[in-house]
């Protein structure tokens, strides 16, 4: 592998880390909000 390929793969790898972490956080947050909204009492007096 040439130096240029190595640099490109390192940039892609390190830029993927925050994307994976943030998308995982967003998915967990969305599922948590959905679960909490199902258990909420929706009756209003």
Short mmCIF file of N, CA and C in Angstrom, two decimals:
data_model
loop_
_atom_site.label_atom_id
_atom_site.label_comp_id
_atom_site.label_asym_id
_atom_site.label_seq_id
_atom_site.Cartn_x
_atom_site.Cartn_y
_atom_site.Cartn_z
N UNK A 1 0.85 -1.17 0.00
CA UNK A 1 0.00 0.00 0.00
C UNK A 1 0.90 1.24 0.00
N UNK A 2 0.57 2.17 -0.87
CA UNK A 2 1.38 3.38 -0.96
C UNK A 2 1.07 4.31 0.21
N UNK A 3 1.89 5.30 0.36
CA UNK A 3 1.69 6.28 1.44
C UNK A 3 0.38 7.03 1.25
N UNK A 4 0.06 7.36 0.01
CA UNK A 4 -1.19 8.08 -0.27
C UNK A 4 -2.41 7.25 0.13
N UNK A 5 -2.40 5.95 -0.22
CA UNK A 5 -3.51 5.07 0.17
C UNK A 5 -3.60 4.97 1.68
N UNK A 6 -2.47 4.88 2.34
CA UNK A 6 -2.45 4.77 3.79
C UNK A 6 -3.05 6.02 4.44
N UNK A 7 -2.69 7.18 3.92
CA UNK A 7 -3.24 8.44 4.45
C UNK A 7 -4.74 8.50 4.24
N UNK A 8 -5.21 8.11 3.04
CA UNK A 8 -6.65 8.14 2.75
C UNK A 8 -7.40 7.20 3.69
N UNK A 9 -6.90 5.99 3.90
CA UNK A 9 -7.58 5.04 4.76
C UNK A 9 -7.59 5.51 6.21
N UNK A 10 -6.51 6.16 6.65
CA UNK A 10 -6.48 6.69 8.02
C UNK A 10 -7.50 7.82 8.18
N UNK A 11 -7.59 8.70 7.19
CA UNK A 11 -8.57 9.79 7.25
C UNK A 11 -9.99 9.23 7.26
N UNK A 12 -10.26 8.26 6.39
CA UNK A 12 -11.61 7.66 6.37
C UNK A 12 -11.93 6.96 7.68
N UNK A 13 -10.95 6.26 8.22
CA UNK A 13 -11.17 5.54 9.48
C UNK A 13 -11.43 6.46 10.64
N UNK A 14 -10.62 7.51 10.75
CA UNK A 14 -10.80 8.43 11.87
C UNK A 14 -12.02 9.31 11.72
N UNK A 15 -12.46 9.57 10.49
CA UNK A 15 -13.69 10.35 10.31
C UNK A 15 -14.93 9.48 10.53
N UNK A 16 -14.79 8.17 10.40
CA UNK A 16 -15.94 7.29 10.61
C UNK A 16 -16.25 7.12 12.09
N UNK A 17 -15.24 7.26 12.95
CA UNK A 17 -15.45 7.03 14.39
C UNK A 17 -16.51 7.97 14.97
N UNK A 18 -16.41 9.30 14.80
CA UNK A 18 -17.47 10.15 15.36
C UNK A 18 -18.83 9.93 14.71
N UNK A 19 -18.84 9.58 13.42
CA UNK A 19 -20.13 9.32 12.75
C UNK A 19 -20.81 8.12 13.38
N UNK A 20 -20.06 7.06 13.64
CA UNK A 20 -20.62 5.86 14.25
C UNK A 20 -21.11 6.16 15.67
N UNK A 21 -20.31 6.89 16.45
CA UNK A 21 -20.70 7.20 17.83
C UNK A 21 -21.94 8.08 17.86
N UNK A 22 -21.97 9.13 17.03
CA UNK A 22 -23.12 10.05 17.04
C UNK A 22 -24.38 9.40 16.50
N UNK A 23 -24.26 8.57 15.47
CA UNK A 23 -25.45 7.90 14.95
C UNK A 23 -25.97 6.88 15.95
N UNK A 24 -25.07 6.20 16.66
CA UNK A 24 -25.50 5.28 17.70
C UNK A 24 -26.21 6.00 18.82
N UNK A 25 -25.68 7.17 19.21
CA UNK A 25 -26.33 7.98 20.25
C UNK A 25 -27.72 8.42 19.80
N UNK A 26 -27.84 8.85 18.54
CA UNK A 26 -29.13 9.31 18.02
C UNK A 26 -30.15 8.16 18.00
N UNK A 27 -29.72 6.97 17.61
CA UNK A 27 -30.63 5.82 17.56
C UNK A 27 -31.10 5.45 18.96
N UNK A 28 -30.17 5.41 19.92
CA UNK A 28 -30.54 5.07 21.30
C UNK A 28 -31.47 6.13 21.87
N UNK A 29 -31.21 7.41 21.59
CA UNK A 29 -32.08 8.48 22.08
C UNK A 29 -33.48 8.37 21.48
N UNK A 30 -33.57 8.08 20.18
CA UNK A 30 -34.87 7.96 19.53
C UNK A 30 -35.66 6.78 20.08
N UNK A 31 -35.00 5.65 20.30
CA UNK A 31 -35.68 4.48 20.86
C UNK A 31 -36.13 4.77 22.28
N UNK A 32 -35.29 5.45 23.06
CA UNK A 32 -35.65 5.78 24.44
C UNK A 32 -36.86 6.70 24.49
N UNK A 33 -36.88 7.72 23.63
CA UNK A 33 -38.02 8.63 23.60
C UNK A 33 -39.28 7.89 23.18
N UNK A 34 -39.16 6.99 22.21
CA UNK A 34 -40.33 6.22 21.75
C UNK A 34 -40.86 5.34 22.88
N UNK A 35 -39.97 4.66 23.61
CA UNK A 35 -40.40 3.80 24.71
C UNK A 35 -41.04 4.62 25.81
N UNK A 36 -40.44 5.76 26.14
CA UNK A 36 -41.01 6.61 27.18
C UNK A 36 -42.35 7.20 26.76
N UNK A 37 -42.53 7.50 25.49
CA UNK A 37 -43.80 8.07 25.03
C UNK A 37 -44.91 7.02 25.05
N UNK A 38 -44.56 5.75 24.91
CA UNK A 38 -45.58 4.71 24.97
C UNK A 38 -46.12 4.54 26.39
N UNK A 39 -45.27 4.75 27.38
CA UNK A 39 -45.71 4.55 28.76
C UNK A 39 -46.35 5.76 29.39
N UNK A 40 -46.34 6.89 28.68
CA UNK A 40 -46.91 8.12 29.25
C UNK A 40 -48.42 8.05 29.25
N UNK A 41 -49.02 8.58 30.31
CA UNK A 41 -50.48 8.66 30.39
C UNK A 41 -50.95 9.80 29.50
N UNK A 42 -51.70 9.46 28.47
CA UNK A 42 -52.09 10.46 27.49
C UNK A 42 -53.47 11.07 27.77
N UNK A 43 -54.11 10.70 28.87
CA UNK A 43 -55.41 11.26 29.20
C UNK A 43 -55.25 12.65 29.78
N UNK A 44 -56.07 13.56 29.31
CA UNK A 44 -56.08 14.92 29.87
C UNK A 44 -57.47 15.19 30.42
N UNK A 45 -57.50 15.78 31.59
CA UNK A 45 -58.80 16.07 32.23
C UNK A 45 -59.27 17.46 31.93
#
